[in-house]
mmCIF file of C-alpha atoms in Angstrom:
data_model
loop_
_atom_site.group_PDB
_atom_site.id
_atom_site.type_symbol
_atom_site.label_atom_id
_atom_site.label_comp_id
_atom_site.label_asym_id
_atom_site.label_seq_id
_atom_site.Cartn_x
_atom_site.Cartn_y
_atom_site.Cartn_z
ATOM 1 C CA MET A 1 95.498 110.060 101.433
ATOM 2 C CA LYS A 2 95.848 113.523 102.519
ATOM 3 C CA PRO A 3 96.917 113.076 107.146
ATOM 4 C CA ILE A 4 94.299 114.198 109.314
ATOM 5 C CA GLU A 5 95.885 115.841 112.669
ATOM 6 C CA PRO A 6 95.602 112.730 114.959
ATOM 7 C CA THR A 7 95.006 115.080 117.666
ATOM 8 C CA GLU A 8 91.481 115.546 115.883
ATOM 9 C CA PRO A 9 88.876 115.790 118.556
ATOM 10 C CA MET A 10 85.440 113.184 118.672
ATOM 11 C CA GLU A 11 83.014 116.283 117.914
ATOM 12 C CA PRO A 12 83.631 119.434 115.503
ATOM 13 C CA MET A 13 84.119 122.973 116.676
ATOM 14 C CA GLU A 14 81.570 124.232 114.272
ATOM 15 C CA PRO A 15 78.201 123.426 113.055
ATOM 16 C CA VAL A 16 78.419 120.447 110.337
ATOM 17 C CA ASP A 17 75.891 119.020 108.476
ATOM 18 C CA ILE A 18 76.601 115.144 107.504
ATOM 19 C CA ARG A 19 74.671 114.205 104.433
ATOM 20 C CA ARG A 20 74.365 111.123 102.295
ATOM 21 C CA GLY A 21 75.054 111.932 98.304
ATOM 22 C CA VAL A 22 76.747 114.790 96.601
ATOM 23 C CA PRO A 23 74.597 117.676 96.658
ATOM 24 C CA GLU A 24 73.855 118.812 93.005
ATOM 25 C CA GLY A 25 76.350 121.751 91.858
ATOM 26 C CA SER A 26 79.216 121.112 94.166
ATOM 27 C CA GLU A 27 80.656 118.400 91.931
ATOM 28 C CA THR A 28 83.984 120.516 91.298
ATOM 29 C CA ARG A 29 84.312 121.318 94.818
ATOM 30 C CA VAL A 30 84.014 117.331 95.957
ATOM 31 C CA ALA A 31 86.695 116.666 92.947
ATOM 32 C CA ALA A 32 89.012 119.520 93.664
ATOM 33 C CA LEU A 33 88.902 117.726 97.304
ATOM 34 C CA TYR A 34 89.531 114.631 96.150
ATOM 35 C CA TRP A 35 91.961 115.497 94.013
ATOM 36 C CA GLU A 36 94.056 117.393 96.956
ATOM 37 C CA ALA A 37 94.105 114.133 99.234
ATOM 38 C CA PHE A 38 95.032 112.037 96.625
ATOM 39 C CA GLY A 39 96.399 113.810 93.475
ATOM 40 C CA ARG A 40 99.889 112.398 94.222
ATOM 41 C CA LYS A 41 98.182 108.679 94.183
ATOM 42 C CA LEU A 42 96.072 109.392 91.000
ATOM 43 C CA GLY A 43 98.397 111.415 89.229
ATOM 44 C CA ALA A 44 99.871 108.989 86.715
ATOM 45 C CA ALA A 45 96.985 107.797 85.730
ATOM 46 C CA LEU A 46 94.941 111.336 85.628
ATOM 47 C CA ASN A 47 97.364 114.192 85.113
ATOM 48 C CA PRO A 48 97.824 116.944 84.580
ATOM 49 C CA PRO A 49 95.499 118.375 87.501
ATOM 50 C CA ASP A 50 93.303 120.290 85.448
ATOM 51 C CA LYS A 51 92.296 117.515 83.257
ATOM 52 C CA ALA A 52 91.968 115.307 86.118
ATOM 53 C CA ARG A 53 89.771 117.238 88.434
ATOM 54 C CA ALA A 54 87.449 117.876 85.610
ATOM 55 C CA PHE A 55 87.244 114.353 85.205
ATOM 56 C CA LEU A 56 86.317 113.357 88.623
ATOM 57 C CA ALA A 57 83.695 116.217 88.230
ATOM 58 C CA ALA A 58 82.106 114.768 85.488
ATOM 59 C CA HIS A 59 81.688 111.600 86.016
ATOM 60 C CA LEU A 60 81.106 111.036 90.482
ATOM 61 C CA HIS A 61 78.290 108.833 91.705
ATOM 62 C CA HIS A 62 76.750 110.911 93.296
ATOM 63 C CA ASP A 63 74.719 108.460 95.746
ATOM 64 C CA ARG A 64 78.615 107.300 96.339
ATOM 65 C CA GLY A 65 79.525 109.679 98.801
ATOM 66 C CA VAL A 66 79.127 111.058 102.242
ATOM 67 C CA VAL A 67 79.889 114.653 102.554
ATOM 68 C CA ALA A 68 79.931 117.012 105.265
ATOM 69 C CA VAL A 69 78.535 120.999 104.645
ATOM 70 C CA VAL A 70 79.686 123.789 106.695
ATOM 71 C CA ASP A 71 78.289 127.230 106.061
ATOM 72 C CA GLY A 72 76.656 126.005 102.906
ATOM 73 C CA GLU A 73 79.882 124.503 101.488
ATOM 74 C CA VAL A 74 81.257 120.892 100.993
ATOM 75 C CA ALA A 75 83.921 120.520 103.669
ATOM 76 C CA GLY A 76 84.492 117.064 103.494
ATOM 77 C CA VAL A 77 83.903 113.878 101.400
ATOM 78 C CA ALA A 78 84.125 110.166 102.334
ATOM 79 C CA GLY A 79 83.889 108.211 98.720
ATOM 80 C CA TYR A 80 82.524 104.266 99.345
ATOM 81 C CA GLN A 81 82.138 101.365 97.224
ATOM 82 C CA LEU A 82 78.957 99.100 97.037
ATOM 83 C CA ASP A 83 77.330 97.497 94.893
ATOM 84 C CA GLU A 84 79.917 97.503 91.974
ATOM 85 C CA ARG A 85 79.946 101.534 92.025
ATOM 86 C CA GLY A 86 81.966 103.820 94.128
ATOM 87 C CA LEU A 87 82.350 107.312 94.616
ATOM 88 C CA THR A 88 84.662 108.284 91.294
ATOM 89 C CA GLY A 89 83.209 106.697 88.413
ATOM 90 C CA GLY A 90 84.136 106.884 85.022
ATOM 91 C CA GLY A 91 84.442 103.917 82.252
ATOM 92 C CA ALA A 92 87.269 102.952 79.587
ATOM 93 C CA GLY A 93 85.256 104.398 77.064
ATOM 94 C CA ASP A 94 85.491 107.950 79.195
ATOM 95 C CA VAL A 95 89.238 107.193 79.750
ATOM 96 C CA LEU A 96 90.024 106.998 75.974
ATOM 97 C CA SER A 97 87.918 110.221 74.640
ATOM 98 C CA THR A 98 89.466 112.069 77.294
ATOM 99 C CA TYR A 99 93.196 111.296 76.967
ATOM 100 C CA GLY A 100 93.270 109.631 73.974
ATOM 101 C CA THR A 101 94.076 105.965 73.146
ATOM 102 C CA LEU A 102 97.847 106.304 72.725
ATOM 103 C CA ARG A 103 97.754 107.762 76.226
ATOM 104 C CA GLY A 104 94.899 106.744 77.545
ATOM 105 C CA LEU A 105 95.270 103.088 77.415
ATOM 106 C CA PRO A 106 98.729 103.075 80.349
ATOM 107 C CA ARG A 107 96.210 105.165 82.196
ATOM 108 C CA LEU A 108 93.554 102.536 82.595
ATOM 109 C CA ALA A 109 96.080 100.055 83.342
ATOM 110 C CA LEU A 110 97.273 102.076 86.323
ATOM 111 C CA LEU A 111 93.239 102.436 86.860
ATOM 112 C CA LEU A 112 92.910 98.968 87.049
ATOM 113 C CA LEU A 113 96.084 98.534 89.520
ATOM 114 C CA MET A 114 94.644 100.277 92.308
ATOM 115 C CA GLU A 115 91.008 99.328 91.764
ATOM 116 C CA ARG A 116 89.404 97.967 94.900
ATOM 117 C CA ARG A 117 85.898 95.606 94.515
ATOM 118 C CA PRO A 118 84.037 94.870 98.304
ATOM 119 C CA ALA A 119 83.649 90.927 99.423
ATOM 120 C CA ASP A 120 79.953 90.380 100.046
ATOM 121 C CA SER A 121 78.616 91.732 102.482
ATOM 122 C CA GLU A 122 81.461 94.306 102.795
ATOM 123 C CA LEU A 123 81.817 98.252 102.156
ATOM 124 C CA VAL A 124 84.626 99.517 100.546
ATOM 125 C CA MET A 125 85.668 102.951 101.540
ATOM 126 C CA ASP A 126 87.505 104.562 98.664
ATOM 127 C CA GLY A 127 88.976 107.814 100.670
ATOM 128 C CA ILE A 128 88.456 110.938 103.026
ATOM 129 C CA ALA A 129 89.225 114.043 102.034
ATOM 130 C CA VAL A 130 88.916 117.187 104.369
ATOM 131 C CA ALA A 131 89.305 121.058 103.020
ATOM 132 C CA PRO A 132 92.416 122.258 104.931
ATOM 133 C CA GLU A 133 90.826 124.895 106.295
ATOM 134 C CA HIS A 134 88.301 122.607 108.176
ATOM 135 C CA ARG A 135 91.390 120.051 109.564
ATOM 136 C CA GLY A 136 91.385 119.288 113.249
ATOM 137 C CA LYS A 137 87.496 119.685 113.735
ATOM 138 C CA GLY A 138 86.468 116.263 114.062
ATOM 139 C CA ILE A 139 85.065 116.545 110.686
ATOM 140 C CA GLY A 140 87.175 113.045 109.953
ATOM 141 C CA GLY A 141 85.227 111.245 112.542
ATOM 142 C CA LEU A 142 81.555 111.895 111.469
ATOM 143 C CA LEU A 143 82.206 111.398 108.015
ATOM 144 C CA LEU A 144 83.974 107.518 109.547
ATOM 145 C CA ARG A 145 80.509 107.444 111.433
ATOM 146 C CA GLU A 146 78.603 107.800 108.884
ATOM 147 C CA ILE A 147 80.255 105.236 106.647
ATOM 148 C CA ALA A 148 79.592 102.799 109.196
ATOM 149 C CA ALA A 149 75.978 103.801 109.716
ATOM 150 C CA VAL A 150 75.742 103.667 105.250
ATOM 151 C CA ALA A 151 77.276 99.955 105.991
ATOM 152 C CA ALA A 152 74.452 98.734 108.615
ATOM 153 C CA ASP A 153 71.736 100.612 106.857
ATOM 154 C CA HIS A 154 72.465 98.110 104.083
ATOM 155 C CA SER A 155 73.465 94.955 106.256
ATOM 156 C CA CYS A 156 77.057 95.042 105.561
ATOM 157 C CA ARG A 157 79.129 92.942 108.419
ATOM 158 C CA ARG A 158 82.167 95.016 107.997
ATOM 159 C CA VAL A 159 84.104 98.408 106.603
ATOM 160 C CA ARG A 160 87.271 97.771 104.498
ATOM 161 C CA LEU A 161 90.060 100.427 103.472
ATOM 162 C CA ASP A 162 92.953 100.763 102.399
ATOM 163 C CA VAL A 163 95.856 103.358 103.695
ATOM 164 C CA ILE A 164 99.791 103.963 102.200
ATOM 165 C CA ASP A 165 102.474 103.896 104.285
ATOM 166 C CA VAL A 166 103.144 107.307 104.801
ATOM 167 C CA ASN A 167 99.981 108.339 105.709
ATOM 168 C CA PRO A 168 100.605 107.299 109.540
ATOM 169 C CA ARG A 169 98.482 110.072 110.853
ATOM 170 C CA ALA A 170 95.871 108.707 108.472
ATOM 171 C CA ARG A 171 95.880 105.243 110.165
ATOM 172 C CA ALA A 172 96.200 106.485 113.765
ATOM 173 C CA LEU A 173 92.681 108.150 112.264
ATOM 174 C CA TYR A 174 91.119 105.258 111.509
ATOM 175 C CA GLU A 175 91.966 103.377 114.453
ATOM 176 C CA ARG A 176 90.620 105.483 116.679
ATOM 177 C CA HIS A 177 87.538 104.916 114.953
ATOM 178 C CA GLY A 178 87.862 100.982 115.207
ATOM 179 C CA PHE A 179 89.541 100.239 112.438
ATOM 180 C CA VAL A 180 91.728 97.028 112.616
ATOM 181 C CA ALA A 181 94.847 96.286 110.493
ATOM 182 C CA VAL A 182 94.950 92.804 109.215
ATOM 183 C CA ARG A 183 97.456 92.611 106.107
ATOM 184 C CA THR A 184 99.919 94.955 104.632
ATOM 185 C CA GLU A 185 101.205 94.011 101.055
ATOM 186 C CA LYS A 186 104.135 95.621 99.925
ATOM 187 C CA THR A 187 104.327 97.818 96.576
ATOM 188 C CA PRO A 188 108.018 99.355 95.824
ATOM 189 C CA TYR A 189 107.226 99.244 92.405
ATOM 190 C CA LEU A 190 104.746 101.923 93.249
ATOM 191 C CA ARG A 191 107.206 103.874 95.556
ATOM 192 C CA ASP A 192 108.964 106.244 92.288
ATOM 193 C CA LEU A 193 105.673 105.758 90.918
ATOM 194 C CA MET A 194 102.915 106.814 92.981
ATOM 195 C CA GLY A 195 105.082 107.964 96.485
ATOM 196 C CA PHE A 196 104.349 104.714 98.660
ATOM 197 C CA GLY A 197 106.020 101.365 98.910
ATOM 198 C CA ALA A 198 103.637 99.530 101.544
ATOM 199 C CA VAL A 199 99.286 99.314 101.644
ATOM 200 C CA THR A 200 97.669 98.303 104.621
ATOM 201 C CA THR A 201 94.179 96.979 104.063
ATOM 202 C CA MET A 202 92.000 97.608 107.383
ATOM 203 C CA HIS A 203 88.658 96.021 108.867
ATOM 204 C CA ARG A 204 85.807 97.705 110.988
ATOM 205 C CA PRO A 205 83.557 94.961 111.744
ATOM 206 C CA VAL A 206 79.929 97.099 111.405
ATOM 207 C CA ALA A 207 76.587 96.770 113.969
ATOM 208 C CA PRO A 208 73.381 98.116 114.036
ATOM 209 C CA ALA A 209 74.034 102.163 114.991
ATOM 210 C CA VAL A 210 72.580 105.211 114.831
ATOM 211 C CA SER A 211 73.390 107.797 112.146
ATOM 212 C CA THR A 212 74.747 110.934 112.764
ATOM 213 C CA ASN A 213 73.298 114.195 112.365
ATOM 214 C CA ARG A 214 73.119 113.763 108.756
ATOM 215 C CA ARG A 215 70.593 114.189 105.465
ATOM 216 C CA GLU A 216 70.286 113.393 102.514
ATOM 217 C CA ALA A 217 71.559 115.737 99.605
#
């Protein structure tokens, strides 16, 4: 996950429209933001970058994302998994069709390795990505609060996410917004392939809450 500055203020310094759902027509923008944040982690499974971004854009689940819009453009996105659907879609057939059978099969294995399914009454956050020019302005915090509101609206008891060991700033952001580390899994076999050697799972309890200044996309 791309680091977000730990000094990020609680409120943004510019008007931000928080929306549930990826707006139609912004798929390429959202895919680019997601790839910029997670390309190192997903690269072994989806490279080359141009093909990866096109794949992500083509298979987005619009109703599994929360976006921040500034001046009519998506400035940040947070994806989540609920009811066995996440922001980034595409099944085995889509991967094999895009990359071919021989190259697609090992990619599928890597994608399965990274898959995290929600437990009962749990919403899993796929990740958060904020455009470089909008970082440090409170957008990450607004997206996290809206994710918690989505979880509350679906009667979930908690939000779960995973953060890698090479991204302490992201972990600091999560901790400021109520996430607590519950376990760390050592993954030395992924260090050379994906650039990290441990994954920490964090939970945030969910209580009924009023949503932010969002609207449906």
